[in-house]
Tab-separated table of C-alpha atoms in Angstrom:
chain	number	residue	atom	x	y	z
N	1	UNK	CA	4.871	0.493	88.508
N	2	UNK	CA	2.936	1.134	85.009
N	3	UNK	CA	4.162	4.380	83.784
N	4	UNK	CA	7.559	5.025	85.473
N	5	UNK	CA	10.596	4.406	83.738
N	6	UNK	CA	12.327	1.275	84.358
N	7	UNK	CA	14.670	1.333	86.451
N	8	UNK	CA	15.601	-2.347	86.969
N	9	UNK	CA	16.998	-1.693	82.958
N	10	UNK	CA	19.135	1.704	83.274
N	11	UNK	CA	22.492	2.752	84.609
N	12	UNK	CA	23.752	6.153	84.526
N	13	UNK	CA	26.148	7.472	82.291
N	14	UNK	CA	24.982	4.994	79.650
N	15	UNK	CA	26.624	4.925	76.146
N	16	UNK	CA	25.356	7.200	73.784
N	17	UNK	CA	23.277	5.448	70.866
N	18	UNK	CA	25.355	7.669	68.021
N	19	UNK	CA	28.524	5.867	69.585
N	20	UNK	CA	26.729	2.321	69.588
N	21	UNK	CA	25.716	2.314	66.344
N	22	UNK	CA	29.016	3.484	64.953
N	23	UNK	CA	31.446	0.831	66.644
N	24	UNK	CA	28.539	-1.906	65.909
N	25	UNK	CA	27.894	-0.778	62.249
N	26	UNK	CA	30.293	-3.369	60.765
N	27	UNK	CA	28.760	-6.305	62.507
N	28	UNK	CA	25.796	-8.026	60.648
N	29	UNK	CA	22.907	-6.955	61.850
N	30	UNK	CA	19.893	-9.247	63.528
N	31	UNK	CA	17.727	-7.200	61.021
N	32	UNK	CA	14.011	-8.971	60.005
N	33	UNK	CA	14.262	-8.704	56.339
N	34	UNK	CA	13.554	-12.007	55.560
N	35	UNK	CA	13.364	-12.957	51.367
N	36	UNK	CA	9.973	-11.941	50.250
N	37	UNK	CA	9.112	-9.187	53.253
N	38	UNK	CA	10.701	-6.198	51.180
N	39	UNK	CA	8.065	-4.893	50.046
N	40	UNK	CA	5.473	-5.434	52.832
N	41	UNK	CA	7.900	-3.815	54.960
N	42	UNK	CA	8.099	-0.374	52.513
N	43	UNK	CA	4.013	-1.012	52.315
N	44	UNK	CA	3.941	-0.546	56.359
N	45	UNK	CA	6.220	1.966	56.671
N	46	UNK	CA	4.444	4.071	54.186
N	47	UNK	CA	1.348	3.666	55.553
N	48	UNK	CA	2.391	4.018	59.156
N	49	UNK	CA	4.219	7.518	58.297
N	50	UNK	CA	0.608	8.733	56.593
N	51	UNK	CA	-1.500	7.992	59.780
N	52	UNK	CA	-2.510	9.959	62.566
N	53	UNK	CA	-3.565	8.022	65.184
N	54	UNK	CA	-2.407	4.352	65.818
N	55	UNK	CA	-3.691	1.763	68.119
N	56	UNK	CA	-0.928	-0.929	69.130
N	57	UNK	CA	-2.092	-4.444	70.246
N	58	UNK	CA	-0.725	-7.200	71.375
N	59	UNK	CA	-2.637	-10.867	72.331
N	60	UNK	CA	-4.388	-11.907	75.411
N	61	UNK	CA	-2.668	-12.526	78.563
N	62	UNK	CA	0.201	-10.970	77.163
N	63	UNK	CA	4.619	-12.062	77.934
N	64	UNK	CA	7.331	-9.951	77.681
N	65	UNK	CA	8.000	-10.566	73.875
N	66	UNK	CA	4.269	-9.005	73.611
N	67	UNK	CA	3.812	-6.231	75.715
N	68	UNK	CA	7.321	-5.247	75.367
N	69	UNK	CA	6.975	-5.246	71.457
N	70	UNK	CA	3.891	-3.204	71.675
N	71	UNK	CA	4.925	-0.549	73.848
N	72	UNK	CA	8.608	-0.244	72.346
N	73	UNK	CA	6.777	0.405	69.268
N	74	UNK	CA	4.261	3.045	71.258
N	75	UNK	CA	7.032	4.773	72.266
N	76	UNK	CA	9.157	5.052	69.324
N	77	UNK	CA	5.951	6.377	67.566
N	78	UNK	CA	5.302	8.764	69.967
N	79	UNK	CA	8.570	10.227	69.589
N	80	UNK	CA	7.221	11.011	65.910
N	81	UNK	CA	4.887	12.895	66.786
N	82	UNK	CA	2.377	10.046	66.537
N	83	UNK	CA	-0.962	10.040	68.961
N	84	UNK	CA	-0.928	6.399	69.809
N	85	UNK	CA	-2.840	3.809	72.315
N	86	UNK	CA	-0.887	0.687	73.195
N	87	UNK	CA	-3.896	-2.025	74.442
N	88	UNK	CA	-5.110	-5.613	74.627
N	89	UNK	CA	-7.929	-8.097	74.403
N	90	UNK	CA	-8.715	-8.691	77.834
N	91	UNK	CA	-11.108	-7.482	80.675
N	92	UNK	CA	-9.798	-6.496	83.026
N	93	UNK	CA	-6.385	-5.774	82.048
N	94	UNK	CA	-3.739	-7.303	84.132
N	95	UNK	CA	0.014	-6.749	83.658
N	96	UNK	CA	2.039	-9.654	85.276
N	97	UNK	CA	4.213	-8.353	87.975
N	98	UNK	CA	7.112	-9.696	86.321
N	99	UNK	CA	6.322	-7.044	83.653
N	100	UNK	CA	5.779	-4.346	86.006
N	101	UNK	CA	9.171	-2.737	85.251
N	102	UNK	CA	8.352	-1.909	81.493
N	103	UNK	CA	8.931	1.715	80.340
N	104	UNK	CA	5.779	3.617	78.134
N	105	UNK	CA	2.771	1.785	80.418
N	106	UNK	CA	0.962	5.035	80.783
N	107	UNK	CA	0.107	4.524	76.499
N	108	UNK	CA	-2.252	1.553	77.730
N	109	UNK	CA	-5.898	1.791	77.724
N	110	UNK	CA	-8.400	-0.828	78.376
N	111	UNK	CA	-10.072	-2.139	75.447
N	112	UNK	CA	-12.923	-0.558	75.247
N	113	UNK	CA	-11.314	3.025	74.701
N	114	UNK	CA	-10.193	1.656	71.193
N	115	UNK	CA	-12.486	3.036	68.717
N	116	UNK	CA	-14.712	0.571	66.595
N	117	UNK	CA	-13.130	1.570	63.426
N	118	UNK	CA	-9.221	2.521	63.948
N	119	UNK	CA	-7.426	4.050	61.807
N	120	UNK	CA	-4.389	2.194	61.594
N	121	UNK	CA	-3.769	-0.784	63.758
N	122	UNK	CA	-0.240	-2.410	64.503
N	123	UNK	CA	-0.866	-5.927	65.575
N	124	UNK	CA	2.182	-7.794	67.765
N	125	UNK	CA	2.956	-11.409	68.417
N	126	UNK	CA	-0.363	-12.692	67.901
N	127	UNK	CA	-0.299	-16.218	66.057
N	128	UNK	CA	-3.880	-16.348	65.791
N	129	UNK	CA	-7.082	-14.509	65.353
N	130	UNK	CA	-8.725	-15.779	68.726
N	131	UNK	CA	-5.574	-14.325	70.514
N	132	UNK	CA	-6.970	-10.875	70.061
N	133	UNK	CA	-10.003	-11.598	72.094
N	134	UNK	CA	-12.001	-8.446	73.032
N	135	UNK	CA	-9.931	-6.360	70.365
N	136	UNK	CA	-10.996	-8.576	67.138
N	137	UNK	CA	-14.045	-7.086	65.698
N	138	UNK	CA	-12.128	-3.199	66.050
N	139	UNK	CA	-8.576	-4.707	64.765
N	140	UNK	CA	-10.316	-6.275	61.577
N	141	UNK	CA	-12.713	-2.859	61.142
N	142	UNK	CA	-9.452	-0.969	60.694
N	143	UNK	CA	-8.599	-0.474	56.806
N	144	UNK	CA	-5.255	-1.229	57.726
N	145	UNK	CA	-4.286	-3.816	60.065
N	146	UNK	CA	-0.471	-4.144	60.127
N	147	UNK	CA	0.913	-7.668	61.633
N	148	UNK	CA	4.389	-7.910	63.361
N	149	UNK	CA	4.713	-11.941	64.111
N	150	UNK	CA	7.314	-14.527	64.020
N	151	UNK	CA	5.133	-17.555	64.259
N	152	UNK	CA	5.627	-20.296	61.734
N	153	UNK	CA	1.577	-21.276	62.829
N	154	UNK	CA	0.116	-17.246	61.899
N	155	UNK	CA	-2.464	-17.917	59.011
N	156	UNK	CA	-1.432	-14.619	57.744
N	157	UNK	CA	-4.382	-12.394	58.672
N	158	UNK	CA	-3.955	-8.228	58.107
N	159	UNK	CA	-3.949	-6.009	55.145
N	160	UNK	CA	-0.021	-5.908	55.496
N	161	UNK	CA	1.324	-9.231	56.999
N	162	UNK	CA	5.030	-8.729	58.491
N	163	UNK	CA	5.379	-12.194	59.183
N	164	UNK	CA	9.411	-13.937	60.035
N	165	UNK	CA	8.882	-17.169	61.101
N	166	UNK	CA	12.733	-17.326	61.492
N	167	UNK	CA	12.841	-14.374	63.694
N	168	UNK	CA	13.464	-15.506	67.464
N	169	UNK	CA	11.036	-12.813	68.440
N	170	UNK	CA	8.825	-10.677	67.505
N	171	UNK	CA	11.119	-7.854	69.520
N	172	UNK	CA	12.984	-8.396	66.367
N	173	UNK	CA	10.659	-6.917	64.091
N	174	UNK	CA	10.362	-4.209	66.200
N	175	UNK	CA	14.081	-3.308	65.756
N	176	UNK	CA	13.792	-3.373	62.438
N	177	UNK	CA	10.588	-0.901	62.155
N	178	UNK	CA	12.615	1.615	64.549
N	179	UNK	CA	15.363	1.604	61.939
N	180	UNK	CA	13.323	1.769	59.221
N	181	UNK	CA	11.117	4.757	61.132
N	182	UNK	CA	14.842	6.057	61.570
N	183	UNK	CA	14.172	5.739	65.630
N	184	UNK	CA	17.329	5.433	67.299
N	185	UNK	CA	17.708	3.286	70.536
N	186	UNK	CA	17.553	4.640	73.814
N	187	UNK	CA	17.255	2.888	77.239
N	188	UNK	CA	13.736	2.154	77.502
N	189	UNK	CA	13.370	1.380	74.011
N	190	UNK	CA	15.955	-0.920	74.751
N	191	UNK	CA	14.888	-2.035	77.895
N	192	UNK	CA	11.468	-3.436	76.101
N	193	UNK	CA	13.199	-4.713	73.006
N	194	UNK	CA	15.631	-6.798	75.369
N	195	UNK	CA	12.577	-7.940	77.605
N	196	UNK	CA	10.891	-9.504	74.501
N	197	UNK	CA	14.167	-10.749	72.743
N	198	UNK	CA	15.204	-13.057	76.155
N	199	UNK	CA	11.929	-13.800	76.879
N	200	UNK	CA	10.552	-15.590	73.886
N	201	UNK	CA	15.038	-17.328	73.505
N	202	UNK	CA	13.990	-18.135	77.558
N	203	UNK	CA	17.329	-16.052	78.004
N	204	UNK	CA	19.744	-17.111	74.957
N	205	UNK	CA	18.713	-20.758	75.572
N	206	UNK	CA	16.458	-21.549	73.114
N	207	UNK	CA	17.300	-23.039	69.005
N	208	UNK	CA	16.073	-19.870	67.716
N	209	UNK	CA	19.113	-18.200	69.341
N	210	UNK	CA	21.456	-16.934	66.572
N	211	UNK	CA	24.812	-15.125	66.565
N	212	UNK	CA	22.377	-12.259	65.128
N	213	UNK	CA	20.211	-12.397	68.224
N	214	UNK	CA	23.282	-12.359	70.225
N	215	UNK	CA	24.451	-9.050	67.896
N	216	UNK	CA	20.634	-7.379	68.667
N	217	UNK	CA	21.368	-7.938	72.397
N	218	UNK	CA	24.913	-6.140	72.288
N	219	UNK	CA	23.058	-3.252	70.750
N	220	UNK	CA	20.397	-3.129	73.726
N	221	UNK	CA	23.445	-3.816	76.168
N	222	UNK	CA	25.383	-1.031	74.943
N	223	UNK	CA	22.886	1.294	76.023
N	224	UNK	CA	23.237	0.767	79.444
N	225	UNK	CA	20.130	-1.235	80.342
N	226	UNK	CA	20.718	-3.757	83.472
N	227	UNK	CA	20.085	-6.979	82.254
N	228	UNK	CA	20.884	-8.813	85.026
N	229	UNK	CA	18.044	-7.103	86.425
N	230	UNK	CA	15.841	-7.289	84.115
N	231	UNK	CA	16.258	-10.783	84.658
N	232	UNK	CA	16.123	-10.863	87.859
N	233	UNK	CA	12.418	-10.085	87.484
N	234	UNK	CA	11.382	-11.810	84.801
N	235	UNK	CA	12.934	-15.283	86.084
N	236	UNK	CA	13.857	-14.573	89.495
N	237	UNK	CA	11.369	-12.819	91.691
N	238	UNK	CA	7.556	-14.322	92.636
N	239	UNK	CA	5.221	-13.857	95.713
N	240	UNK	CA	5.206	-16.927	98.048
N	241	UNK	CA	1.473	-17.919	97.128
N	242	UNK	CA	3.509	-18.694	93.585
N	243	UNK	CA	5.520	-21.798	95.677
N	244	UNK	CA	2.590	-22.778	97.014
N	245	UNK	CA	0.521	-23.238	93.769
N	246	UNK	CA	4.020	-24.283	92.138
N	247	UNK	CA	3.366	-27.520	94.904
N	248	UNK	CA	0.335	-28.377	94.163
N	249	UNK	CA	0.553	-28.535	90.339
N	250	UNK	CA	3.524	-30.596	90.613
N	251	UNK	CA	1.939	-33.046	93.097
N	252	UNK	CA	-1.037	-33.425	90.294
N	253	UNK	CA	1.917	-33.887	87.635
N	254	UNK	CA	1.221	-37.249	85.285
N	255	UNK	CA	4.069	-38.764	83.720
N	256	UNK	CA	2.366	-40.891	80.840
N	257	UNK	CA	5.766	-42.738	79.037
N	258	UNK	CA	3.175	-44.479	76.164
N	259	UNK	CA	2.360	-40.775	74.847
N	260	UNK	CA	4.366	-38.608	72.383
N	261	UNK	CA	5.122	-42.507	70.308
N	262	UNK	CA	6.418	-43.432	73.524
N	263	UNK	CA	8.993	-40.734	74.031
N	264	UNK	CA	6.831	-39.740	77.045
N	265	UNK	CA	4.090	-36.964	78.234
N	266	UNK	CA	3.771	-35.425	81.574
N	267	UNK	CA	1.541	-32.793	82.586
N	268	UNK	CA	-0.571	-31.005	85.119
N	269	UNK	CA	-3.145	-28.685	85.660
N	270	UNK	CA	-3.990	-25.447	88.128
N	271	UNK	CA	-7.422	-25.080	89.017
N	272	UNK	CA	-8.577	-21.692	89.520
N	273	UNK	CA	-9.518	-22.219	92.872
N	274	UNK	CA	-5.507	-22.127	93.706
N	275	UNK	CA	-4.848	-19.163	92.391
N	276	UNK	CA	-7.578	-17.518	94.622
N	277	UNK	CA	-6.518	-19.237	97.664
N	278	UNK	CA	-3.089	-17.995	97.625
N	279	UNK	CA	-3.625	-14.961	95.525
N	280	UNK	CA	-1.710	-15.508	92.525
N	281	UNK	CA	-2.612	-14.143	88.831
N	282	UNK	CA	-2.797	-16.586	86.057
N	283	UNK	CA	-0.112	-14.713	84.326
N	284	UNK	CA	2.072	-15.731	87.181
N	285	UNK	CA	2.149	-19.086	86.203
N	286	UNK	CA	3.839	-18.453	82.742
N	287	UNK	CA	6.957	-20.243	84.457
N	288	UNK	CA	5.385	-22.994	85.509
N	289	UNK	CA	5.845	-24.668	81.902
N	290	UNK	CA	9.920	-24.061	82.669
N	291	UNK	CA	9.376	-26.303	85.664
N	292	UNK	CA	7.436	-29.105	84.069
N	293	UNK	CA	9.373	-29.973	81.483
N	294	UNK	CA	12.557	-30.352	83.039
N	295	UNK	CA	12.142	-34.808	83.506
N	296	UNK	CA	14.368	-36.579	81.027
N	297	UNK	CA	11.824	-38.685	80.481
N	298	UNK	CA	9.335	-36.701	78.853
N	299	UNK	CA	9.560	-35.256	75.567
N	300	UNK	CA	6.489	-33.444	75.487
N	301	UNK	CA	5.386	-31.078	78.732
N	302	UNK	CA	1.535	-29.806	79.196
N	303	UNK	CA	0.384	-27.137	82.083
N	304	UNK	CA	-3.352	-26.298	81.438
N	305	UNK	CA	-4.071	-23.531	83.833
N	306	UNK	CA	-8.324	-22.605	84.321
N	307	UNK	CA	-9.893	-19.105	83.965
N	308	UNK	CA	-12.428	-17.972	86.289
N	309	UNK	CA	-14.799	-19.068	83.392
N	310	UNK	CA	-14.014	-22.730	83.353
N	311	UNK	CA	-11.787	-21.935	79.868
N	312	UNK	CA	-8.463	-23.947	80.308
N	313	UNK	CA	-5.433	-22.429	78.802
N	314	UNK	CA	-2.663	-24.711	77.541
N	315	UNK	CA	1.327	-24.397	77.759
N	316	UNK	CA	2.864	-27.252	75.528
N	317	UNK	CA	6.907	-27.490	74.680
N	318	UNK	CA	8.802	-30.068	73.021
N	319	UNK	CA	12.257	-30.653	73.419
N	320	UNK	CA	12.334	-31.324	69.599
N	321	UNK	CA	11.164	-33.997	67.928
N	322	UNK	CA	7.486	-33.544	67.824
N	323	UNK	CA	5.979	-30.251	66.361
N	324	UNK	CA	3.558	-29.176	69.204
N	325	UNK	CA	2.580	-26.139	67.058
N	326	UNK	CA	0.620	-28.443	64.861
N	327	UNK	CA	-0.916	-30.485	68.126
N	328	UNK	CA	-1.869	-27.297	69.278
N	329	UNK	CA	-3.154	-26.187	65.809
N	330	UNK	CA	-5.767	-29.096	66.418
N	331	UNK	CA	-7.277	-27.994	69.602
N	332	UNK	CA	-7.536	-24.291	67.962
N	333	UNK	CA	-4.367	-23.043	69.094
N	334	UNK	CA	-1.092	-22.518	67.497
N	335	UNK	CA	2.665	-21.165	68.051
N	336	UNK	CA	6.282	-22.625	67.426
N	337	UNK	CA	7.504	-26.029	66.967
N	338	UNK	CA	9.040	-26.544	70.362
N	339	UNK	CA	6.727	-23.886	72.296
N	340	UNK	CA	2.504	-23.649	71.532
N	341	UNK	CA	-0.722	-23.028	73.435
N	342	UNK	CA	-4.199	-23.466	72.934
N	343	UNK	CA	-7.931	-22.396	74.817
N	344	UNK	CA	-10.147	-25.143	75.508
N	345	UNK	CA	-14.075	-25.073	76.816
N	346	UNK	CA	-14.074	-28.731	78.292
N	347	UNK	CA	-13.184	-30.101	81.076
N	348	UNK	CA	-9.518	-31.409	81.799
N	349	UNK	CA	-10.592	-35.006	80.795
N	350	UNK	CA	-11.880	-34.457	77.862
N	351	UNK	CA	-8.991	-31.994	77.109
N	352	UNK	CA	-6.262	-34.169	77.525
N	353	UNK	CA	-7.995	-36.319	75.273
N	354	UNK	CA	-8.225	-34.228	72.543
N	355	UNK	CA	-4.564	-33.449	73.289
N	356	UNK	CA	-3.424	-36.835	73.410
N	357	UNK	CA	-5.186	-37.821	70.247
N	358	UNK	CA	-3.355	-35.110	68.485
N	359	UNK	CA	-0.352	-35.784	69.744
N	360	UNK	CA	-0.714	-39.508	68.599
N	361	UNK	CA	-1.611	-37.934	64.791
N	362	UNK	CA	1.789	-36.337	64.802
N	363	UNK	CA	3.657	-39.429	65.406
C-alpha cells in the first residue's frame, strides 16, 4: 500500500551498508559519470545542496525505473533534511499495482499541489517534454530544472541536463546522486533503485545489461532486499480481468511479414472499453508488449492501448535491427533503440499508418 515500507524487498538482519560498501569498494563501480557529465553533475549537486524545497517528477503513466527513481531520490533527500514532493503529470494519479510495494509513497502529491513556480525541480526518466503532461508549464517555470535521463532520444531540455544515454536506467543516475549527496544505501533506497534497474534491463535480459549493472545490483542485494519478490510483483502477479484483456488483444494481433523491410510487424490494440469491462488500469497492460513480441517472425512488435479520451498510447520494441526510437520520434514520441512509445490523437487506422510509413523511412 502507498506509504508503508516494502516489505516484498526486506529481510531481517540485513547487511549493514558500512560492511557492503567496504567488501564491494574494489569492484568497479556501475557509477553514471559518463565523459562530458563532470561538470553538470558538480553544477546539480551544488545547486541541489543550496535549495530548500524540491519537487521530484517523473513522466506520465509512470514504470518502475520512474517512480522508483523519483521516490529513491525523495527519500534520500529527505534524509538531508530536505522538504520535498515526489509527483507526476497525470489526473488522477494512479500507481500500477505492480508498484504498490514501493517504499517513500506518502512524498506523492497530485499535481496540482506543485507550486507554479518551484524552486528547484528534479526531473526523472522523461525522454520528452510531452511526457510531463500536467507538470510542464510548473517544471519549465522553475529556475532550475535538473534532468536525470538515460534516453539516447531526450532533446536535452533543463537548465542542468544529466543525460547517460549508456546508462541501462535511469535508477543508475540515481545511485550516483546518493553517492555524490554522500547518502548511503539502505533497504528501501535499495528496494526502489533495484525496482527501476530490472525493470527498464526487463530483469538482466536486456543489451544494456553490463557487468556494471550486474555490480549495482550486488550492492542493492547486499542489503537484504528480496528480489525474488520484488519480482514476483512486478512480472508475476495480475488480477484475472488482466487474462482476459491479455485474450482479446492477442486475438486482434496482425502479423504483417511485408513491414519492418520485410523482417515482419505484428501488433494489436486494447480498446478502452476492455479495460472497463474487466476492470483493469491501463498501467496494467505495461506487460502486454513482453507478450507480443515474443513470434520469431516479427522483428518489430506494436501494442497501442486507448485512454478514456480516444488518445492511443504506443509500446514499440525491436529485437535489433531497426531503431524504433527514431519511428517513434516521427509520430512525436521517443525512447531507446530497441524499446520507444509515442501518443497519438487518431484513430488506430490512421495510426498504424503513420507508424508503418515511418517504419518504411527507417529501412
Amino acid at each position: 500500500m502507498a506509504g508503508e515500507p516494502a516489505a516484498a524487498g526486506t529481510t531481517p538482519g540485513a547487511t549493514s551498508t558500512s560492511t557492503v560498501e567496504g567488501a564491494l569498494a574494489v569492484l568497479p563501480g556501475p557509477r553514471a559519470e559518463a565523459p562530458g557529465l563532470e561538470h553538470e553533475w558538480q553544477r546539480a549537486v551544488a545547486a541541489i545542496g543550496r535549495a530548500t524545497v524540491i519537487d521530484l517528477i517523473c513522466h506520465i503513466n509512470p514504470d518502475g525505473d520512474a517512480l522508483g527513481s523519483a521516490l529513491a531520490a525523495g527519500l534520500a533527500l529527505r534524509s538531508l533534511g530536505h522538504r520535498v514532493r515526489v509527483s507526476f503529470g497525470d489526473d488522477p494519479q494512479v500507481i500500477p499495482e505492480s508498484l504498490s510495494f514501493l517504499p517513500g509513497q506518502e512524498l506523492l502529491v497530485p499535481a496540482a499541489e506543485v507550486p507554479e513556480v518551484p524552486e528547484l525541480v528534479l526531473c526523472f526518466d522523461v525522454a520528452a517534454e510531452s511526457r510531463l503532461g500536467l507538470l510542464h508549464a510548473k517544471a519549465f517555470a522553475a529556475p532550475v530544472l535538473v534532468v536525470l535521463d538515460h534516453h539516447a532520444s531526450n532533446p536535452g531540455f533543463g537548465t542542468h541536463r544529466l543525460i547517460d544515454p549508456t546508462a541501462p536506467a535511469t535508477a543508475v543516475l540515481v545511485d550516483e546522486l546518493l553517492r555524490r549527496l554522500g547518502v548511503p544505501l539502505d533497504q528501501q533506497l535499495a528496494t526502489c533503485l533495484y525496482t527501476g534497474v530490472a525493470t527498464d534491463t526487463g530483469s538482466f535480459r536486456y543489451a544494456a545489461t553490463t557487468p556494471a549493472t550486474h555490480e549495482l545490483a550486488g550492492r542493492l542485494l547486499a542489503t537484504g532486499i528480496r528480489h525474488d519478490e520484488i519480482s514476483r510483483q512486478l512480472w508475476d502477479t495480475s488480477s484475472f480481468g488482466y487474462l482476459k484483456v491479455l485474450a482479446a488483444a492477442l486475438d486482434r494481433a496482425r502479423y504483417e511479414p511485408e513491414q519492418a523491410g520485410g523482417r515482419g510487424l505484428v501488433w494489436t490494440w486494447v480498446p478502452y472499453q476492455d479495460l472497463v469491462l474487466y476492470g483493469v488500469t491501463v498501467e496494467e497492460l505495461e506487460g502486454l508488449i513482453d507478450v507480443l513480441r515474443r513470434p520469431a517472425e516479427a522483428e518489430v512488435a506494436l501494442v497501442l492501448k486507448q485512454d478514456p479520451d480516444g488518445t492511443l498510447r504506443g509500446s514499440s520494441r525491436s529485437r535489433g535491427t531497426v531503431d524504433v526510437a527514431a519511428v517513434c520520434a516521427e509520430l512525436g514520441g521517443g525512447g531507446h533503440v530497441y524499446a520507444a512509445g509515442f501518443a497519438a490523437r487518431e484513430d488506430v487506422p490512421a495510426t498504424m499508418d503513420r507508424f508503418r510509413a515511418a517504419l518504411d523511412r527507417q529501412g
